[in-house]
mmCIF file of C-alpha atoms in Angstrom:
data_model
loop_
_atom_site.group_PDB
_atom_site.id
_atom_site.type_symbol
_atom_site.label_atom_id
_atom_site.label_comp_id
_atom_site.label_asym_id
_atom_site.label_seq_id
_atom_site.Cartn_x
_atom_site.Cartn_y
_atom_site.Cartn_z
ATOM 1 C CA MET A 1 83.675 136.562 -55.835
ATOM 2 C CA PRO A 2 86.962 134.059 -56.855
ATOM 3 C CA THR A 3 88.665 137.083 -58.179
ATOM 4 C CA ARG A 4 88.545 139.301 -54.230
ATOM 5 C CA VAL A 5 89.151 136.423 -52.337
ATOM 6 C CA LEU A 6 92.870 135.896 -54.246
ATOM 7 C CA VAL A 7 92.966 139.307 -54.185
ATOM 8 C CA THR A 8 92.838 139.712 -50.781
ATOM 9 C CA ALA A 9 94.713 136.829 -50.049
ATOM 10 C CA GLY A 10 97.582 138.551 -52.382
ATOM 11 C CA ALA A 11 97.167 141.226 -50.329
ATOM 12 C CA VAL A 12 97.896 139.224 -47.086
ATOM 13 C CA PHE A 13 100.543 137.203 -48.176
ATOM 14 C CA ALA A 14 102.788 140.571 -49.324
ATOM 15 C CA GLY A 15 101.438 141.784 -46.176
ATOM 16 C CA ILE A 16 103.461 139.188 -44.282
ATOM 17 C CA PHE A 17 105.996 139.166 -46.657
ATOM 18 C CA ALA A 18 106.348 143.105 -46.605
ATOM 19 C CA PHE A 19 106.554 142.825 -42.445
ATOM 20 C CA ALA A 20 108.907 139.186 -42.167
ATOM 21 C CA GLU A 21 111.719 140.943 -44.162
ATOM 22 C CA ALA A 22 111.425 144.062 -42.924
ATOM 23 C CA ALA A 23 111.624 143.045 -39.821
ATOM 24 C CA HIS A 24 114.768 140.716 -40.613
ATOM 25 C CA TRP A 25 116.370 143.490 -42.047
ATOM 26 C CA ARG A 26 116.051 145.443 -39.463
ATOM 27 C CA SER A 27 117.593 143.085 -36.637
ATOM 28 C CA SER A 28 120.416 142.180 -38.694
ATOM 29 C CA HIS A 29 121.866 146.113 -38.725
ATOM 30 C CA LYS A 30 121.018 145.646 -34.635
ATOM 31 C CA ARG A 31 123.096 146.102 -31.978
ATOM 32 C CA LEU A 32 126.592 146.446 -34.177
ATOM 33 C CA GLY A 33 130.236 147.855 -33.842
ATOM 34 C CA ASP A 34 130.915 151.467 -34.579
ATOM 35 C CA HIS A 35 133.055 149.530 -37.394
ATOM 36 C CA ASP A 36 132.399 150.077 -41.106
ATOM 37 C CA VAL A 37 134.064 147.950 -43.725
ATOM 38 C CA ALA A 38 132.734 149.899 -46.338
ATOM 39 C CA ARG A 39 132.739 153.297 -45.175
ATOM 40 C CA GLY A 40 136.968 153.067 -44.009
ATOM 41 C CA ARG A 41 136.988 153.109 -40.320
ATOM 42 C CA ARG A 42 140.088 152.303 -38.633
ATOM 43 C CA PRO A 43 139.776 149.526 -36.060
ATOM 44 C CA TRP A 44 139.620 150.299 -32.573
ATOM 45 C CA SER A 45 142.887 149.893 -31.671
ATOM 46 C CA ASP A 46 144.866 150.503 -34.376
ATOM 47 C CA PRO A 47 148.225 153.323 -33.414
ATOM 48 C CA ARG A 48 146.988 155.018 -36.636
ATOM 49 C CA SER A 49 143.407 155.546 -36.116
ATOM 50 C CA SER A 50 143.447 159.588 -36.579
ATOM 51 C CA PRO A 51 141.640 161.327 -39.185
ATOM 52 C CA GLY A 52 143.852 161.702 -42.409
ATOM 53 C CA THR A 53 145.397 158.600 -41.958
ATOM 54 C CA GLY A 54 144.089 156.624 -44.690
ATOM 55 C CA THR A 55 140.859 153.886 -44.996
ATOM 56 C CA LEU A 56 140.789 150.207 -43.868
ATOM 57 C CA THR A 57 139.668 148.095 -46.243
ATOM 58 C CA ALA A 58 138.009 144.779 -46.710
ATOM 59 C CA LYS A 59 141.492 143.790 -47.292
ATOM 60 C CA ASP A 60 143.134 144.843 -44.464
ATOM 61 C CA SER A 61 140.251 142.794 -42.172
ATOM 62 C CA ASP A 62 141.108 139.573 -40.332
ATOM 63 C CA GLN A 63 137.068 138.533 -40.183
ATOM 64 C CA ILE A 64 136.502 135.650 -37.187
ATOM 65 C CA ILE A 65 132.792 134.509 -38.169
ATOM 66 C CA VAL A 66 130.379 132.705 -35.188
ATOM 67 C CA VAL A 67 128.518 130.146 -36.226
ATOM 68 C CA LEU A 68 125.602 129.070 -33.814
ATOM 69 C CA GLY A 69 124.242 126.145 -34.264
ATOM 70 C CA TYR A 70 120.579 124.240 -33.291
ATOM 71 C CA GLY A 71 119.956 121.406 -31.842
ATOM 72 C CA ASN A 72 120.204 118.638 -34.239
ATOM 73 C CA ARG A 73 118.890 115.363 -33.165
ATOM 74 C CA GLY A 74 120.862 112.796 -35.946
ATOM 75 C CA GLU A 75 124.157 113.503 -37.530
ATOM 76 C CA ARG A 76 122.680 115.005 -40.971
ATOM 77 C CA PRO A 77 122.264 118.718 -40.472
ATOM 78 C CA ASN A 78 118.642 119.395 -40.114
ATOM 79 C CA GLY A 79 117.296 122.099 -42.462
ATOM 80 C CA ILE A 80 118.021 125.085 -39.777
ATOM 81 C CA ASN A 81 121.348 124.416 -39.633
ATOM 82 C CA ARG A 82 122.027 123.612 -43.598
ATOM 83 C CA PHE A 83 120.776 127.308 -43.792
ATOM 84 C CA ARG A 84 122.886 129.135 -40.685
ATOM 85 C CA ALA A 85 126.422 126.241 -42.484
ATOM 86 C CA ARG A 86 125.400 128.438 -45.468
ATOM 87 C CA ALA A 87 125.444 131.580 -44.106
ATOM 88 C CA GLY A 88 128.505 131.466 -41.714
ATOM 89 C CA LEU A 89 130.602 130.564 -44.933
ATOM 90 C CA ARG A 90 128.746 133.471 -47.339
ATOM 91 C CA SER A 91 129.636 136.010 -44.557
ATOM 92 C CA ILE A 92 133.143 135.276 -46.062
ATOM 93 C CA ASP A 93 133.797 138.869 -47.463
ATOM 94 C CA PRO A 94 136.722 137.614 -50.395
ATOM 95 C CA MET A 95 138.523 140.307 -50.076
ATOM 96 C CA ALA A 96 139.863 140.493 -46.177
ATOM 97 C CA ARG A 97 142.982 139.094 -45.540
ATOM 98 C CA SER A 98 142.037 136.452 -43.508
ATOM 99 C CA ALA A 99 138.907 134.557 -42.043
ATOM 100 C CA LEU A 100 138.191 131.938 -39.000
ATOM 101 C CA LEU A 101 134.907 130.744 -38.386
ATOM 102 C CA ILE A 102 133.633 129.366 -35.409
ATOM 103 C CA PHE A 103 131.192 126.631 -34.839
ATOM 104 C CA CYS A 104 129.258 126.917 -31.896
ATOM 105 C CA GLY A 105 127.008 124.095 -30.457
ATOM 106 C CA GLY A 106 127.128 120.972 -27.862
ATOM 107 C CA ALA A 107 125.206 117.623 -28.248
ATOM 108 C CA VAL A 108 121.945 119.125 -26.997
ATOM 109 C CA THR A 109 118.700 117.373 -28.630
ATOM 110 C CA GLY A 110 121.273 114.677 -29.996
ATOM 111 C CA ARG A 111 124.778 112.868 -29.615
ATOM 112 C CA THR A 112 126.876 114.714 -31.896
ATOM 113 C CA SER A 113 127.565 117.968 -30.876
ATOM 114 C CA GLU A 114 126.188 121.148 -33.056
ATOM 115 C CA ALA A 115 129.298 122.449 -33.780
ATOM 116 C CA ALA A 116 130.924 119.199 -35.561
ATOM 117 C CA ILE A 117 128.068 118.753 -37.795
ATOM 118 C CA LEU A 118 127.786 122.088 -39.135
ATOM 119 C CA ASP A 119 131.565 121.782 -39.760
ATOM 120 C CA ARG A 120 131.572 118.509 -40.886
ATOM 121 C CA PHE A 121 128.569 119.928 -43.365
ATOM 122 C CA ALA A 122 130.248 123.003 -44.570
ATOM 123 C CA ARG A 123 133.578 121.338 -45.828
ATOM 124 C CA GLU A 124 131.758 117.829 -47.146
ATOM 125 C CA GLU A 125 129.177 119.747 -49.115
ATOM 126 C CA LEU A 126 129.788 122.923 -49.192
ATOM 127 C CA GLY A 127 133.751 122.851 -49.833
ATOM 128 C CA PHE A 128 134.846 125.025 -47.125
ATOM 129 C CA THR A 129 138.243 124.144 -47.220
ATOM 130 C CA GLY A 130 139.193 128.034 -44.947
ATOM 131 C CA ARG A 131 140.341 127.466 -41.300
ATOM 132 C CA SER A 132 137.722 126.453 -38.116
ATOM 133 C CA LEU A 133 137.579 126.450 -34.964
ATOM 134 C CA VAL A 134 134.784 123.959 -33.296
ATOM 135 C CA GLU A 135 133.390 124.976 -29.464
ATOM 136 C CA ASP A 136 131.131 122.141 -28.724
ATOM 137 C CA GLN A 137 130.658 122.336 -25.444
ATOM 138 C CA SER A 138 127.872 125.426 -24.729
ATOM 139 C CA THR A 139 123.882 124.251 -24.343
ATOM 140 C CA THR A 140 122.469 127.516 -24.594
ATOM 141 C CA THR A 141 122.581 131.281 -26.846
ATOM 142 C CA TRP A 142 124.660 132.595 -23.528
ATOM 143 C CA GLU A 143 126.726 129.682 -23.374
ATOM 144 C CA ASN A 144 128.097 129.673 -27.264
ATOM 145 C CA ILE A 145 129.115 133.508 -26.707
ATOM 146 C CA ALA A 146 130.896 133.061 -23.475
ATOM 147 C CA ASN A 147 132.749 129.572 -24.672
ATOM 148 C CA ALA A 148 133.305 131.414 -28.331
ATOM 149 C CA ILE A 149 135.023 134.644 -26.574
ATOM 150 C CA PRO A 150 138.262 132.401 -25.834
ATOM 151 C CA LEU A 151 138.860 131.422 -29.098
ATOM 152 C CA ILE A 152 137.970 135.008 -30.144
ATOM 153 C CA ASP A 153 140.734 137.030 -28.230
ATOM 154 C CA ARG A 154 143.092 133.794 -29.050
ATOM 155 C CA GLU A 155 143.178 135.099 -32.865
ATOM 156 C CA LEU A 156 142.276 138.737 -32.480
ATOM 157 C CA THR A 157 144.395 141.654 -34.146
ATOM 158 C CA PRO A 158 143.894 144.897 -34.604
ATOM 159 C CA PHE A 159 141.930 144.444 -37.625
ATOM 160 C CA THR A 160 139.489 141.967 -36.193
ATOM 161 C CA THR A 161 136.116 142.140 -37.158
ATOM 162 C CA ILE A 162 133.310 139.654 -35.689
ATOM 163 C CA SER A 163 130.186 138.742 -36.941
ATOM 164 C CA ILE A 164 127.715 136.356 -35.625
ATOM 165 C CA VAL A 165 125.383 134.196 -38.182
ATOM 166 C CA SER A 166 122.274 132.665 -37.192
ATOM 167 C CA ASN A 167 118.557 133.919 -37.632
ATOM 168 C CA SER A 168 118.686 137.622 -37.662
ATOM 169 C CA HIS A 169 116.883 138.025 -35.047
ATOM 170 C CA HIS A 170 118.978 134.853 -32.471
ATOM 171 C CA ALA A 171 122.197 136.034 -34.018
ATOM 172 C CA GLU A 172 121.138 139.877 -32.027
ATOM 173 C CA LYS A 173 120.254 138.199 -29.482
ATOM 174 C CA ALA A 174 123.753 136.784 -29.353
ATOM 175 C CA ARG A 175 125.202 140.464 -30.494
ATOM 176 C CA ASP A 176 123.401 141.534 -26.960
ATOM 177 C CA HIS A 177 124.754 139.085 -25.315
ATOM 178 C CA LEU A 178 128.391 139.802 -26.420
ATOM 179 C CA TRP A 179 127.103 143.700 -25.404
ATOM 180 C CA GLN A 180 126.837 142.990 -21.851
ATOM 181 C CA MET A 181 129.878 140.039 -21.531
ATOM 182 C CA ARG A 182 132.668 142.141 -23.082
ATOM 183 C CA PRO A 183 131.779 145.263 -24.909
ATOM 184 C CA ASP A 184 135.457 145.970 -25.873
ATOM 185 C CA LEU A 185 134.989 142.688 -28.303
ATOM 186 C CA ALA A 186 131.522 144.258 -29.217
ATOM 187 C CA ARG A 187 131.964 147.021 -30.921
ATOM 188 C CA ARG A 188 133.701 145.062 -33.860
ATOM 189 C CA LEU A 189 130.468 143.414 -34.656
ATOM 190 C CA VAL A 190 129.491 143.835 -38.255
ATOM 191 C CA PRO A 191 126.863 142.071 -39.892
ATOM 192 C CA GLY A 192 126.696 138.569 -41.211
ATOM 193 C CA GLY A 193 125.374 136.675 -44.111
ATOM 194 C CA ASP A 194 122.125 135.664 -42.423
ATOM 195 C CA TYR A 195 119.894 138.266 -44.348
ATOM 196 C CA ARG A 196 119.166 137.622 -48.104
ATOM 197 C CA PHE A 197 116.218 139.643 -49.338
ATOM 198 C CA GLY A 198 113.565 136.954 -50.052
ATOM 199 C CA GLU A 199 114.941 133.964 -49.036
ATOM 200 C CA HIS A 200 113.030 131.326 -47.401
ATOM 201 C CA PRO A 201 109.603 133.865 -46.962
ATOM 202 C CA LEU A 202 107.587 131.178 -44.803
ATOM 203 C CA MET A 203 110.077 130.130 -42.452
ATOM 204 C CA LYS A 204 111.100 134.652 -42.303
ATOM 205 C CA ALA A 205 107.517 134.612 -41.247
ATOM 206 C CA VAL A 206 107.588 132.508 -38.156
ATOM 207 C CA ALA A 207 111.294 133.809 -37.459
ATOM 208 C CA ALA A 208 109.682 136.777 -37.045
ATOM 209 C CA ILE A 209 107.206 136.742 -34.734
ATOM 210 C CA ARG A 210 109.333 133.988 -32.400
ATOM 211 C CA GLY A 211 112.292 136.713 -32.861
ATOM 212 C CA LEU A 212 110.708 139.932 -32.349
ATOM 213 C CA ILE A 213 108.656 138.369 -29.031
ATOM 214 C CA ALA A 214 112.094 136.991 -27.481
ATOM 215 C CA LEU A 215 114.257 139.902 -27.887
ATOM 216 C CA ALA A 216 111.515 142.320 -25.915
ATOM 217 C CA ALA A 217 112.201 139.711 -23.225
ATOM 218 C CA LEU A 218 115.331 140.263 -23.364
ATOM 219 C CA ASP A 219 115.019 143.882 -23.488
ATOM 220 C CA ARG A 220 112.888 143.634 -20.389
ATOM 221 C CA GLU A 221 114.842 141.773 -18.584
ATOM 222 C CA ASN A 222 117.999 144.002 -19.265
ATOM 223 C CA ALA A 223 116.498 147.295 -18.271
ATOM 224 C CA LYS A 224 115.713 145.354 -15.017
ATOM 225 C CA ARG A 225 118.878 144.883 -14.789
ATOM 226 C CA ALA A 226 119.859 148.003 -15.088
ATOM 227 C CA ARG A 227 117.102 149.436 -12.528
ATOM 228 C CA GLU A 228 118.179 147.681 -10.079
ATOM 229 C CA SER A 229 122.237 148.285 -11.096
#
């Protein structure tokens, strides 16, 4: 009996693990743009964008990485914000021509903005020394993206790619918001570094369920809006 129980428990855990990994992987590859540095597609506004004119490589790209904050009561980053800061930094391609991190999030549940907590953690504890901007007024995911857009516009080049970093499903939701607000910028969306196989398996399982429910609600809202327009 104990062996059968262990086998059953192992099978259940394996099933949950596989479900969570697949859900996060799929989400990390959805609602992206039509640009792929690895496959050599050129930027959208580049006048040289025509067949036979060469390819865009990682060293040609200007990265903008938008890192979304999470409610943080104290001055120290909680576990979710530590993960998001690390995911933002590992989204940086060392071959890129330039990289800019935009940390987003206001003081929603504490006195210090989520963006400031993320930026400070990245610099003081993760050793980040690159360029960053802080967007510290937003209180929702929609506002995260709306308030990041002027910062993105200010830094935009013909070679800019945009990544949005959070957990996989929340990042997908934020990418959907960018498609709604600015399709021209959304065409530049590429995956961030928030998905990594086998990372935080228990958290991934819970986040997958919550994220899929939230995305289903978002899709219903989008469909309703499309019917009414």
